[in-house]
mmCIF file of C-alpha atoms in Angstrom:
data_model
loop_
_atom_site.group_PDB
_atom_site.id
_atom_site.type_symbol
_atom_site.label_atom_id
_atom_site.label_comp_id
_atom_site.label_asym_id
_atom_site.label_seq_id
_atom_site.Cartn_x
_atom_site.Cartn_y
_atom_site.Cartn_z
ATOM 1 C CA MET J 7 160.857 15.930 117.820
ATOM 2 C CA ARG J 8 157.378 14.725 118.406
ATOM 3 C CA ARG J 9 154.464 15.855 116.232
ATOM 4 C CA PRO J 10 151.630 17.604 117.939
ATOM 5 C CA TRP J 11 148.834 15.385 118.915
ATOM 6 C CA ARG J 12 145.595 15.587 116.942
ATOM 7 C CA ARG J 13 142.347 13.778 116.939
ATOM 8 C CA HIS J 14 141.815 11.144 114.345
ATOM 9 C CA GLY J 15 140.021 12.556 111.312
ATOM 10 C CA ALA J 16 140.449 16.225 112.335
ATOM 11 C CA ARG J 17 142.437 18.702 110.340
ATOM 12 C CA HIS J 18 144.724 21.051 112.062
ATOM 13 C CA ASP J 19 145.292 23.735 109.439
ATOM 14 C CA GLY J 20 144.189 26.808 111.322
ATOM 15 C CA PRO J 21 147.394 28.804 110.936
ATOM 16 C CA GLN J 22 147.652 27.836 107.238
ATOM 17 C CA ARG J 23 144.054 28.857 106.481
ATOM 18 C CA HIS J 24 144.614 32.139 108.190
ATOM 19 C CA CYS J 25 147.703 32.780 106.113
ATOM 20 C CA ARG J 26 145.938 31.927 102.865
ATOM 21 C CA SER J 27 143.026 34.255 103.697
ATOM 22 C CA ALA J 28 145.375 37.089 104.475
ATOM 23 C CA LEU J 29 147.273 36.574 101.204
ATOM 24 C CA HIS J 30 144.006 36.488 99.238
ATOM 25 C CA LEU J 31 142.796 39.770 100.749
ATOM 26 C CA ASP J 32 146.151 41.428 100.060
ATOM 27 C CA SER J 33 146.064 40.342 96.413
ATOM 28 C CA LYS J 34 142.509 41.659 95.936
ATOM 29 C CA ARG J 35 143.442 44.959 97.602
ATOM 30 C CA ASN J 36 146.515 45.332 95.361
ATOM 31 C CA ALA J 37 144.481 44.524 92.244
ATOM 32 C CA SER J 38 141.883 47.132 93.169
ATOM 33 C CA ARG J 39 144.644 49.708 93.577
ATOM 34 C CA ARG J 40 146.210 48.853 90.191
ATOM 35 C CA ARG J 41 143.079 49.343 88.008
ATOM 36 C CA PRO J 42 140.097 51.623 88.601
ATOM 37 C CA GLN J 43 136.677 50.219 88.647
ATOM 38 C CA SER J 44 134.492 51.016 85.602
ATOM 39 C CA LEU J 45 130.970 52.270 85.858
ATOM 40 C CA ALA J 46 129.692 48.888 84.811
ATOM 41 C CA HIS J 47 131.454 47.170 87.737
ATOM 42 C CA ARG J 48 130.747 49.742 90.380
ATOM 43 C CA PRO J 49 128.165 48.667 92.923
ATOM 44 C CA PHE J 50 124.645 50.086 92.483
ATOM 45 C CA ASN J 51 122.795 51.109 95.561
ATOM 46 C CA HIS J 52 119.502 49.319 95.159
ATOM 47 C CA PRO J 53 116.769 50.413 97.464
ATOM 48 C CA LYS J 54 115.523 47.959 99.845
ATOM 49 C CA PRO J 55 112.448 46.056 98.616
ATOM 50 C CA GLY J 56 110.315 47.038 101.513
ATOM 51 C CA VAL J 57 111.024 50.757 101.113
ATOM 52 C CA ALA J 58 110.187 50.756 97.327
ATOM 53 C CA ILE J 59 106.877 48.991 97.800
ATOM 54 C CA LYS J 60 105.955 51.319 100.610
ATOM 55 C CA SER J 61 106.662 54.485 98.547
ATOM 56 C CA LEU J 62 104.615 53.096 95.611
ATOM 57 C CA PHE J 63 101.595 52.518 97.829
ATOM 58 C CA VAL J 64 102.001 55.996 99.304
ATOM 59 C CA ARG J 65 101.950 57.658 95.826
ATOM 60 C CA ARG J 66 98.904 55.645 94.743
ATOM 61 C CA SER J 67 97.033 56.494 97.894
ATOM 62 C CA ILE J 68 97.793 60.232 97.450
ATOM 63 C CA SER J 69 96.595 60.156 93.805
ATOM 64 C CA GLY J 70 93.384 58.493 94.853
ATOM 65 C CA TYR J 71 92.767 61.131 97.518
ATOM 66 C CA VAL J 72 93.375 63.950 95.006
ATOM 67 C CA LEU J 73 91.002 62.403 92.453
ATOM 68 C CA ALA J 74 88.325 61.862 95.060
ATOM 69 C CA GLY J 75 88.687 65.440 96.270
ATOM 70 C CA LEU J 76 88.341 66.803 92.727
ATOM 71 C CA CYS J 77 85.228 64.713 92.134
ATOM 72 C CA VAL J 78 83.649 65.920 95.378
ATOM 73 C CA ALA J 79 84.503 69.551 94.555
ATOM 74 C CA SER J 80 83.061 69.218 91.036
ATOM 75 C CA GLY J 81 79.850 67.704 92.341
ATOM 76 C CA ALA J 82 79.523 70.460 94.915
ATOM 77 C CA LEU J 83 80.058 73.167 92.310
ATOM 78 C CA VAL J 84 77.472 71.615 89.993
ATOM 79 C CA ALA J 85 74.957 71.339 92.820
ATOM 80 C CA VAL J 86 75.506 74.889 93.998
ATOM 81 C CA ASP J 87 75.457 76.329 90.454
ATOM 82 C CA GLY J 88 72.265 74.475 89.528
ATOM 83 C CA GLY J 89 70.382 75.393 92.649
ATOM 84 C CA THR J 90 71.393 79.026 93.136
ATOM 85 C CA ALA J 91 72.790 81.941 91.162
ATOM 86 C CA THR J 92 75.714 82.452 93.479
ATOM 87 C CA LEU J 93 78.388 81.365 90.999
ATOM 88 C CA LYS J 94 77.023 83.257 87.985
ATOM 89 C CA PRO J 95 79.339 86.285 88.485
ATOM 90 C CA LEU J 96 82.296 83.949 88.938
ATOM 91 C CA ARG J 97 81.296 81.945 85.886
ATOM 92 C CA GLY J 98 80.949 85.133 83.821
ATOM 93 C CA ALA J 99 84.358 86.341 84.941
ATOM 94 C CA LEU J 100 85.931 82.987 84.127
ATOM 95 C CA THR J 101 84.222 82.947 80.734
ATOM 96 C CA SER J 102 85.519 86.439 79.963
ATOM 97 C CA GLY J 103 88.990 85.454 81.028
ATOM 98 C CA VAL J 104 89.011 82.241 79.034
ATOM 99 C CA SER J 105 87.500 83.763 75.862
ATOM 100 C CA PRO J 106 90.909 84.850 74.479
ATOM 101 C CA LEU J 107 92.093 81.289 74.911
ATOM 102 C CA TYR J 108 89.159 80.121 72.800
ATOM 103 C CA TYR J 109 90.150 82.523 70.036
ATOM 104 C CA VAL J 110 93.765 81.408 70.236
ATOM 105 C CA ALA J 111 92.725 77.756 70.123
ATOM 106 C CA GLU J 112 90.382 78.333 67.178
ATOM 107 C CA SER J 113 92.791 80.574 65.246
ATOM 108 C CA PRO J 114 94.479 77.688 63.343
ATOM 109 C CA TYR J 115 91.075 76.394 62.246
ATOM 110 C CA LEU J 116 89.881 79.861 61.277
ATOM 111 C CA VAL J 117 93.080 80.619 59.365
ATOM 112 C CA GLY J 118 92.944 77.267 57.584
ATOM 113 C CA ASN J 119 89.276 77.754 56.760
ATOM 114 C CA ARG J 120 89.897 81.222 55.351
ATOM 115 C CA LEU J 121 92.881 80.032 53.343
ATOM 116 C CA GLY J 122 90.799 77.167 51.975
ATOM 117 C CA ARG J 123 88.022 79.565 50.972
ATOM 118 C CA LEU J 124 90.609 81.892 49.440
ATOM 119 C CA PHE J 125 92.173 79.126 47.350
ATOM 120 C CA SER J 126 88.786 77.766 46.315
ATOM 121 C CA THR J 127 87.628 81.278 45.385
ATOM 122 C CA HIS J 128 90.796 81.844 43.355
ATOM 123 C CA ALA J 129 90.331 78.541 41.529
ATOM 124 C CA ARG J 130 86.673 79.332 40.854
ATOM 125 C CA LEU J 131 87.545 82.798 39.580
ATOM 126 C CA ARG J 132 90.262 81.343 37.361
ATOM 127 C CA ALA J 133 87.766 78.875 35.908
ATOM 128 C CA ASP J 134 85.245 81.685 35.373
ATOM 129 C CA VAL J 135 87.874 83.802 33.627
ATOM 130 C CA ASP J 136 88.811 80.916 31.324
ATOM 131 C CA ARG J 137 85.154 80.282 30.530
ATOM 132 C CA LEU J 138 84.480 83.954 29.852
ATOM 133 C CA GLU J 139 87.551 84.215 27.624
ATOM 134 C CA THR J 140 86.320 81.238 25.610
ATOM 135 C CA GLU J 141 82.858 82.766 25.331
ATOM 136 C CA LEU J 142 84.407 86.096 24.297
ATOM 137 C CA VAL J 143 86.360 84.416 21.510
ATOM 138 C CA GLU J 144 83.208 82.661 20.307
ATOM 139 C CA LEU J 145 81.188 85.889 20.454
ATOM 140 C CA ARG J 146 83.882 87.770 18.570
ATOM 141 C CA ARG J 147 83.942 85.091 15.912
ATOM 142 C CA THR J 148 80.151 85.207 15.629
ATOM 143 C CA ALA J 149 80.169 89.010 15.537
ATOM 144 C CA GLY J 150 82.825 88.912 12.825
ATOM 145 C CA ARG J 151 80.661 86.594 10.770
ATOM 146 C CA TYR J 152 77.654 88.861 11.287
ATOM 147 C CA ARG J 153 79.671 91.902 10.252
ATOM 148 C CA GLY J 154 80.869 90.048 7.177
ATOM 149 C CA LEU J 155 77.308 89.050 6.312
ATOM 150 C CA LEU J 156 76.075 92.601 6.826
ATOM 151 C CA ALA J 157 78.838 93.993 4.621
ATOM 152 C CA GLU J 158 78.097 91.400 1.955
ATOM 153 C CA ASN J 159 74.400 92.220 2.200
ATOM 154 C CA ASP J 160 75.171 95.918 1.716
ATOM 155 C CA ARG J 161 77.345 95.139 -1.295
ATOM 156 C CA LEU J 162 74.619 92.998 -2.821
ATOM 157 C CA ARG J 163 72.028 95.694 -2.194
ATOM 158 C CA ALA J 164 74.269 98.271 -3.836
ATOM 159 C CA LEU J 165 74.994 95.870 -6.673
ATOM 160 C CA LEU J 166 71.340 95.125 -7.272
ATOM 161 C CA GLY J 167 70.496 98.804 -6.950
ATOM 162 C CA SER J 168 72.939 99.595 -9.731
ATOM 163 C CA THR J 169 70.902 97.535 -12.199
ATOM 164 C CA GLU J 170 68.411 100.380 -12.466
ATOM 165 C CA SER J 171 70.854 102.162 -14.800
ATOM 166 C CA LEU J 172 71.280 99.072 -16.979
ATOM 167 C CA PRO J 173 68.699 98.613 -19.724
ATOM 168 C CA GLU J 174 69.459 94.948 -20.217
ATOM 169 C CA GLY J 175 69.177 91.869 -18.057
ATOM 170 C CA VAL J 176 72.052 91.104 -15.686
ATOM 171 C CA LEU J 177 73.377 88.032 -13.871
ATOM 172 C CA VAL J 178 74.915 88.109 -10.406
ATOM 173 C CA ALA J 179 78.260 86.296 -10.273
ATOM 174 C CA GLU J 180 80.880 85.720 -7.582
ATOM 175 C CA ILE J 181 84.622 86.086 -8.051
ATOM 176 C CA ILE J 182 86.158 82.747 -7.095
ATOM 177 C CA ALA J 183 89.781 83.197 -8.177
ATOM 178 C CA VAL J 184 92.376 85.757 -9.223
ATOM 179 C CA LEU J 185 94.945 84.760 -11.825
ATOM 180 C CA PRO J 186 98.439 84.766 -10.317
ATOM 181 C CA ASN J 187 100.058 86.474 -13.320
ATOM 182 C CA PRO J 188 100.943 90.027 -12.156
ATOM 183 C CA ALA J 189 101.149 91.244 -15.759
ATOM 184 C CA ARG J 190 97.508 90.339 -16.403
ATOM 185 C CA HIS J 191 94.543 91.705 -14.462
ATOM 186 C CA GLU J 192 92.091 88.807 -14.774
ATOM 187 C CA VAL J 193 89.662 87.106 -12.398
ATOM 188 C CA VAL J 194 87.486 83.995 -12.588
ATOM 189 C CA ILE J 195 83.737 84.101 -11.885
ATOM 190 C CA ASP J 196 81.400 81.218 -11.052
ATOM 191 C CA LYS J 197 79.135 81.660 -14.097
ATOM 192 C CA GLY J 198 79.755 80.194 -17.565
ATOM 193 C CA LEU J 199 78.119 78.907 -20.705
ATOM 194 C CA GLY J 200 75.499 77.078 -18.680
ATOM 195 C CA ASP J 201 74.351 80.466 -17.372
ATOM 196 C CA SER J 202 74.290 82.127 -20.838
ATOM 197 C CA VAL J 203 77.603 83.899 -20.224
ATOM 198 C CA SER J 204 79.592 84.414 -23.427
ATOM 199 C CA THR J 205 82.786 86.127 -24.529
ATOM 200 C CA GLY J 206 82.607 89.905 -24.877
ATOM 201 C CA GLN J 207 79.874 90.547 -22.321
ATOM 202 C CA ALA J 208 80.399 93.528 -20.006
ATOM 203 C CA VAL J 209 80.939 93.052 -16.276
ATOM 204 C CA VAL J 210 80.139 95.749 -13.703
ATOM 205 C CA ASP J 211 80.100 96.071 -9.915
ATOM 206 C CA SER J 212 78.246 98.411 -7.584
ATOM 207 C CA GLY J 213 80.667 101.277 -8.342
ATOM 208 C CA GLY J 214 81.023 101.136 -12.088
ATOM 209 C CA LEU J 215 82.438 99.295 -15.081
ATOM 210 C CA PHE J 216 84.553 96.326 -13.977
ATOM 211 C CA GLY J 217 85.704 94.594 -17.183
ATOM 212 C CA GLN J 218 84.538 92.149 -19.832
ATOM 213 C CA VAL J 219 84.356 88.384 -20.345
ATOM 214 C CA VAL J 220 87.270 87.101 -22.454
ATOM 215 C CA GLN J 221 86.768 83.335 -22.077
ATOM 216 C CA SER J 222 83.812 81.145 -21.045
ATOM 217 C CA ALA J 223 83.685 77.543 -19.897
ATOM 218 C CA ALA J 224 80.797 75.349 -18.827
ATOM 219 C CA SER J 225 80.503 76.782 -15.306
ATOM 220 C CA THR J 226 83.185 79.488 -15.056
ATOM 221 C CA SER J 227 84.410 82.474 -17.030
ATOM 222 C CA ARG J 228 87.510 84.667 -17.156
ATOM 223 C CA VAL J 229 87.037 88.419 -16.883
ATOM 224 C CA LEU J 230 89.598 90.996 -18.070
ATOM 225 C CA LEU J 231 89.652 94.087 -15.823
ATOM 226 C CA ILE J 232 89.608 97.615 -17.258
ATOM 227 C CA SER J 233 92.937 98.267 -15.492
ATOM 228 C CA ASP J 234 94.783 95.708 -17.636
ATOM 229 C CA THR J 235 97.286 97.226 -20.059
ATOM 230 C CA THR J 236 95.553 95.520 -23.008
ATOM 231 C CA HIS J 237 92.101 96.850 -22.202
ATOM 232 C CA ALA J 238 90.476 100.056 -23.463
ATOM 233 C CA VAL J 239 86.915 101.366 -23.184
ATOM 234 C CA PRO J 240 85.249 104.284 -25.013
ATOM 235 C CA VAL J 241 84.191 107.015 -22.574
ATOM 236 C CA HIS J 242 82.980 110.580 -22.557
ATOM 237 C CA VAL J 243 83.149 113.341 -19.996
ATOM 238 C CA ASN J 244 79.755 113.554 -18.336
ATOM 239 C CA ARG J 245 79.990 117.346 -17.925
ATOM 240 C CA SER J 246 81.234 118.365 -21.402
ATOM 241 C CA ASN J 247 80.471 115.266 -23.492
ATOM 242 C CA LEU J 248 84.137 115.116 -24.522
ATOM 243 C CA ARG J 249 84.847 111.678 -25.986
ATOM 244 C CA SER J 250 88.019 109.704 -25.338
ATOM 245 C CA ILE J 251 89.434 106.236 -24.707
ATOM 246 C CA ALA J 252 90.176 105.068 -21.138
ATOM 247 C CA ALA J 253 93.084 102.632 -21.194
ATOM 248 C CA GLY J 254 94.460 100.460 -18.414
ATOM 249 C CA THR J 255 97.888 101.178 -16.919
ATOM 250 C CA GLY J 256 98.526 97.944 -15.017
ATOM 251 C CA ALA J 257 97.551 99.638 -11.722
ATOM 252 C CA PHE J 258 94.199 99.070 -10.050
ATOM 253 C CA ASP J 259 93.823 102.734 -9.115
ATOM 254 C CA ARG J 260 94.776 104.499 -12.339
ATOM 255 C CA LEU J 261 93.510 104.873 -15.921
ATOM 256 C CA THR J 262 94.759 107.153 -18.683
ATOM 257 C CA LEU J 263 92.794 108.980 -21.371
ATOM 258 C CA GLU J 264 94.219 108.728 -24.853
ATOM 259 C CA SER J 265 94.337 111.502 -27.465
ATOM 260 C CA VAL J 266 92.848 114.306 -25.378
ATOM 261 C CA PRO J 267 93.582 117.628 -27.132
ATOM 262 C CA ILE J 268 95.442 120.138 -24.986
ATOM 263 C CA ALA J 269 92.638 122.669 -25.318
ATOM 264 C CA SER J 270 89.878 120.203 -24.382
ATOM 265 C CA ASP J 271 87.285 121.081 -21.747
ATOM 266 C CA ILE J 272 88.280 118.609 -19.034
ATOM 267 C CA VAL J 273 89.313 119.237 -15.435
ATOM 268 C CA ALA J 274 90.055 117.184 -12.317
ATOM 269 C CA GLY J 275 86.881 115.804 -10.775
ATOM 270 C CA ASP J 276 85.013 115.226 -14.038
ATOM 271 C CA LEU J 277 83.091 111.966 -14.209
ATOM 272 C CA LEU J 278 83.871 109.584 -17.047
ATOM 273 C CA VAL J 279 81.052 107.315 -18.224
ATOM 274 C CA SER J 280 80.861 104.658 -20.891
ATOM 275 C CA SER J 281 79.862 106.128 -24.250
ATOM 276 C CA GLY J 282 78.312 102.942 -25.658
ATOM 277 C CA LEU J 283 80.312 103.277 -28.882
ATOM 278 C CA GLY J 284 81.247 99.950 -30.390
ATOM 279 C CA GLY J 285 78.334 98.157 -28.725
ATOM 280 C CA ARG J 286 80.569 96.421 -26.200
ATOM 281 C CA PHE J 287 79.608 98.262 -23.010
ATOM 282 C CA PRO J 288 76.274 99.777 -21.941
ATOM 283 C CA PHE J 289 75.933 103.547 -22.273
ATOM 284 C CA GLY J 290 76.225 105.882 -19.325
ATOM 285 C CA TYR J 291 77.821 103.531 -16.817
ATOM 286 C CA PRO J 292 80.503 105.123 -14.543
ATOM 287 C CA VAL J 293 84.079 104.310 -15.551
ATOM 288 C CA GLY J 294 86.204 106.677 -13.474
ATOM 289 C CA VAL J 295 86.843 110.153 -12.094
ATOM 290 C CA VAL J 296 89.513 112.479 -13.505
ATOM 291 C CA GLN J 297 92.345 112.939 -11.013
ATOM 292 C CA SER J 298 94.824 115.121 -12.876
ATOM 293 C CA VAL J 299 95.155 117.030 -16.153
ATOM 294 C CA VAL J 300 98.645 118.057 -17.281
ATOM 295 C CA ARG J 301 98.954 120.410 -20.260
ATOM 296 C CA ASP J 302 102.469 120.823 -21.606
ATOM 297 C CA PRO J 303 102.757 123.695 -24.157
ATOM 298 C CA GLY J 304 105.166 121.635 -26.215
ATOM 299 C CA ASP J 305 102.717 118.705 -26.599
ATOM 300 C CA ASP J 306 99.587 118.394 -28.710
ATOM 301 C CA PHE J 307 97.710 116.270 -26.186
ATOM 302 C CA ALA J 308 97.119 116.636 -22.470
ATOM 303 C CA ARG J 309 98.070 113.904 -20.009
ATOM 304 C CA VAL J 310 94.904 112.934 -18.165
ATOM 305 C CA GLU J 311 94.729 110.341 -15.400
ATOM 306 C CA ALA J 312 91.571 108.989 -13.786
ATOM 307 C CA MET J 313 90.705 106.664 -10.896
ATOM 308 C CA PRO J 314 88.392 103.737 -11.730
ATOM 309 C CA SER J 315 84.921 103.907 -10.211
ATOM 310 C CA ALA J 316 84.786 100.133 -9.675
ATOM 311 C CA ALA J 317 86.586 98.477 -6.768
ATOM 312 C CA LEU J 318 88.794 96.408 -9.051
ATOM 313 C CA ASP J 319 90.896 94.841 -6.276
ATOM 314 C CA ARG J 320 88.173 94.572 -3.615
ATOM 315 C CA SER J 321 84.885 93.529 -5.197
ATOM 316 C CA ARG J 322 83.597 90.041 -4.487
ATOM 317 C CA HIS J 323 80.340 90.061 -6.436
ATOM 318 C CA VAL J 324 79.815 91.448 -9.943
ATOM 319 C CA LEU J 325 77.041 91.713 -12.527
ATOM 320 C CA VAL J 326 77.347 90.196 -15.992
ATOM 321 C CA VAL J 327 75.407 92.127 -18.643
ATOM 322 C CA ARG J 328 74.044 89.326 -20.784
ATOM 323 C CA GLU J 329 73.185 91.616 -23.702
ATOM 324 C CA GLY J 330 75.780 94.069 -24.885
ATOM 325 C CA ASP J 331 73.498 96.452 -26.745
ATOM 326 C CA ALA J 332 72.639 99.623 -24.919
#
């Protein structure tokens, strides 16, 4: 069988090319049916370039027209408002309508400003309170010192005033220590041998007889109080001149009278003064006040208790009688 004639150099593959194209399209169609297309592979409908550029120019031209119109309207309003009073009612109405918006817009600033003033006022008040409390403490301390000085001045005045009843010279001394032994009522004063203070001299305060010097050093002395159990002082009742001995009991607020006959003329409230017997204490100085008199029919002597006139546990300044003779 003869082959079909063909021109030299030409390819006669028309039917074969057609078959291959058909097979290729069928395979692509089958593949598209087997798997769905994802969003990434789906075709995107891009606008045509000419249409996009045209719409952009249209929007820009419209914006320009709007801006130009607003400028023209603003200029016209300014010209009309400056030349005539036509827009004053409209401007007033707009101002009244917009005023609430101003308040709303300024409210955060106003609230913040008021809160700031409130906090600053609170801090300032707190600082003022602290300063005033400090000043109050200082003033109280100063007032306490002044009260202490006034009280000490009164005690000294009373102490110096009591020297009128003393016929001899006296020396003002200050109590600087109290002996810690509870069985002994002794104090230490700041005057000693250098101040002509010697053993046996009487010591008084503004209220009455306080005690006597029992030991002297160069600049200090020990004083035995009349409330000590080893101390006794001759006294007499100022009202009836009844003589007795006032002895210490170990208590600052109590003395006892020894050997008081049951029929003696003595009652509660009588003043006891130093009798001057023995030459140890000056005559007539207050020693105590009778508090109670107990007369038991079965006893020969009455039990008499008295309260010391001197502030034995409170005095700070005393007088030393440098001569014991009355």
